């Protein structure tokens, strides 16, 4: 386990946190709605349509977070001489593209 001061963190403005949390709250609501549809024996196509919408919303969340990461963290680390951040970035992009 890494030492406490070695763990990377990203400082976010209150506005940025609020926007990200609002997106996640909407996605959470969509997932709850899908669960309720399953519980209520909704038509498969209707559930799949809502599932696709939730996936799209989550993809948009990831895209926004990735953009902010590249513009902030990655740029900062490269300027500081930490080119290992590129490998980290490529790894996370690979995970997102699965």
XYZ file of C-alpha atoms in Angstrom:
98
model
C 0.000 0.000 0.000
C 1.462 3.390 -0.964
C 2.338 5.845 1.746
C -0.280 8.477 2.549
C 1.640 11.396 0.987
C 2.411 9.400 -2.200
C -1.223 9.014 -3.294
C -2.109 11.212 -6.259
C -5.077 13.539 -5.910
C -6.726 16.084 -8.141
C -7.866 19.357 -6.658
C -11.136 20.452 -8.234
C -12.986 23.711 -7.905
C -16.338 23.594 -6.171
C -18.010 24.358 -9.514
C -16.237 21.470 -11.235
C -17.130 19.072 -8.399
C -20.751 20.216 -8.534
C -20.976 19.642 -12.302
C -19.420 16.172 -12.090
C -21.576 15.163 -9.129
C -24.716 16.428 -10.894
C -23.878 14.256 -13.911
C -23.334 11.248 -11.656
C -26.594 11.913 -9.829
C -28.495 11.901 -13.129
C -26.816 8.622 -14.107
C -27.659 7.169 -10.703
C -31.291 8.162 -11.254
C -31.273 6.494 -14.660
C -29.910 3.272 -13.153
C -32.563 3.313 -10.430
C -35.197 3.831 -13.106
C -33.884 0.839 -15.052
C -33.978 -1.286 -11.916
C -37.576 -0.242 -11.322
C -38.422 -1.123 -14.922
C -37.021 -4.624 -14.385
C -38.932 -4.968 -11.112
C -42.131 -3.898 -12.899
C -41.590 -6.321 -15.816
C -41.209 -3.549 -18.390
C -40.797 -4.494 -22.037
C -37.216 -5.547 -22.877
C -36.786 -2.972 -25.637
C -37.851 -0.179 -23.290
C -35.304 -1.312 -20.688
C -32.583 -1.610 -23.329
C -33.392 1.890 -24.580
C -32.965 3.292 -21.076
C -29.796 1.246 -20.580
C -28.351 2.711 -23.789
C -29.185 6.198 -22.553
C -27.450 5.537 -19.230
C -24.394 4.164 -21.031
C -24.308 7.264 -23.231
C -24.532 9.520 -20.167
C -21.704 7.629 -18.471
C -19.594 7.846 -21.626
C -20.169 11.611 -21.691
C -19.108 11.794 -18.021
C -15.915 9.858 -18.792
C -15.180 12.024 -21.827
C -15.498 15.216 -19.768
C -13.377 13.856 -16.927
C -10.740 12.642 -19.391
C -10.659 16.049 -21.108
C -10.137 17.782 -17.782
C -7.471 15.231 -16.849
C -5.509 15.823 -20.056
C -5.841 19.610 -19.867
C -4.894 19.697 -16.195
C -3.060 16.746 -14.671
C -1.361 15.362 -17.780
C -0.226 18.768 -19.016
C 1.059 19.700 -15.548
C 2.968 16.445 -15.115
C 4.574 16.565 -18.569
C 5.711 20.144 -17.936
C 7.204 18.924 -14.654
C 9.150 16.245 -16.549
C 6.983 13.257 -15.587
C 6.521 11.510 -18.907
C 5.218 8.381 -17.144
C 1.861 10.109 -17.112
C 1.584 9.336 -20.842
C 1.712 5.585 -20.141
C -0.897 6.065 -17.421
C -3.082 8.021 -19.855
C -2.789 5.360 -22.550
C -3.705 2.661 -20.034
C -6.852 4.457 -18.935
C -7.851 5.206 -22.534
C -7.491 1.485 -23.256
C -9.812 0.673 -20.358
C -12.354 3.238 -21.504
C -12.365 1.862 -25.044
C -13.249 -1.731 -24.043
